[in-house]
Amino acid sequence: TMKLNELKTQLKETLKNNYIDGSLTLSQYDFLDDLRDSGVTNMFGAAPYLMEAFELNKSEAKRILIDWIKQNK
């Protein structure tokens, strides 16, 4: 079990900058999942959080947010 958890962690680190859909990376996907779970903001207001966390402009953040929303239908 320990070895499996280590492998999962290594795989996640390896893939964190791989794109899931269009412009959405695994790290951004995880960030948005965590933001949603925290209840800090309605997800339609998540773009400024993406902008700050990933140094994005407003257009990029909105595109990433739309990709994330599409993945979570």
CSV table of C-alpha atoms in Angstrom, one decimal:
chain,number,residue,atom,x,y,z
A,1,THR,CA,0.0,0.0,0.0
A,2,MET,CA,2.8,2.4,0.9
A,3,LYS,CA,4.5,1.8,-2.5
A,4,LEU,CA,1.2,2.4,-4.3
A,5,ASN,CA,0.7,5.7,-2.6
A,6,GLU,CA,4.3,6.7,-3.4
A,7,LEU,CA,3.7,5.8,-7.1
A,8,LYS,CA,0.5,7.9,-7.1
A,9,THR,CA,2.3,10.8,-5.6
A,10,GLN,CA,5.1,10.5,-8.2
A,11,LEU,CA,2.7,10.2,-11.1
A,12,LYS,CA,0.7,13.3,-9.9
A,13,GLU,CA,3.9,15.3,-9.7
A,14,THR,CA,5.0,14.2,-13.2
A,15,LEU,CA,1.6,15.1,-14.7
A,16,LYS,CA,0.9,18.3,-12.8
A,17,ASN,CA,1.8,20.5,-15.7
A,18,ASN,CA,0.3,18.2,-18.4
A,19,TYR,CA,-2.7,19.6,-20.1
A,20,ILE,CA,-6.1,17.9,-19.4
A,21,ASP,CA,-8.3,19.8,-21.9
A,22,GLY,CA,-7.1,22.7,-24.0
A,23,SER,CA,-5.4,25.0,-21.5
A,24,LEU,CA,-6.3,23.3,-18.2
A,25,THR,CA,-3.3,21.7,-16.4
A,26,LEU,CA,-3.7,19.1,-13.6
A,27,SER,CA,-2.4,21.6,-11.0
A,28,GLN,CA,-5.0,24.2,-12.1
A,29,TYR,CA,-7.7,21.5,-12.1
A,30,ASP,CA,-6.7,20.5,-8.5
A,31,PHE,CA,-6.6,24.2,-7.5
A,32,LEU,CA,-10.1,24.8,-8.8
A,33,ASP,CA,-11.4,21.6,-7.1
A,34,ASP,CA,-9.8,22.7,-3.8
A,35,LEU,CA,-11.2,26.2,-4.2
A,36,ARG,CA,-14.7,24.8,-4.8
A,37,ASP,CA,-14.4,22.5,-1.8
A,38,SER,CA,-13.3,25.4,0.4
A,39,GLY,CA,-16.5,27.3,-0.3
A,40,VAL,CA,-14.5,30.6,-0.4
A,41,THR,CA,-16.1,31.7,-3.6
A,42,ASN,CA,-18.8,30.8,-6.0
A,43,MET,CA,-17.0,29.2,-8.9
A,44,PHE,CA,-18.2,31.8,-11.4
A,45,GLY,CA,-16.0,34.2,-9.3
A,46,ALA,CA,-13.0,32.0,-9.4
A,47,ALA,CA,-11.1,33.8,-12.2
A,48,PRO,CA,-9.3,36.3,-9.9
A,49,TYR,CA,-8.1,33.4,-7.8
A,50,LEU,CA,-6.6,31.7,-10.8
A,51,MET,CA,-5.1,35.0,-12.0
A,52,GLU,CA,-3.3,35.4,-8.7
A,53,ALA,CA,-2.3,31.8,-8.2
A,54,PHE,CA,-1.0,31.1,-11.7
A,55,GLU,CA,0.0,34.6,-12.8
A,56,LEU,CA,-2.6,34.7,-15.6
A,57,ASN,CA,-4.4,37.5,-17.3
A,58,LYS,CA,-8.2,37.7,-17.1
A,59,SER,CA,-8.8,36.1,-20.5
A,60,GLU,CA,-6.6,33.1,-19.7
A,61,ALA,CA,-8.2,32.6,-16.3
A,62,LYS,CA,-11.7,32.7,-17.8
A,63,ARG,CA,-10.7,30.2,-20.5
A,64,ILE,CA,-9.2,27.8,-17.9
A,65,LEU,CA,-12.3,28.2,-15.7
A,66,ILE,CA,-14.5,27.3,-18.6
A,67,ASP,CA,-12.4,24.2,-19.4
A,68,TRP,CA,-12.7,23.2,-15.7
A,69,ILE,CA,-16.5,23.7,-15.7
A,70,LYS,CA,-16.8,21.6,-18.9
A,71,GLN,CA,-14.8,18.8,-17.2
A,72,ASN,CA,-17.1,18.9,-14.2
A,73,LYS,CA,-20.5,18.6,-15.9
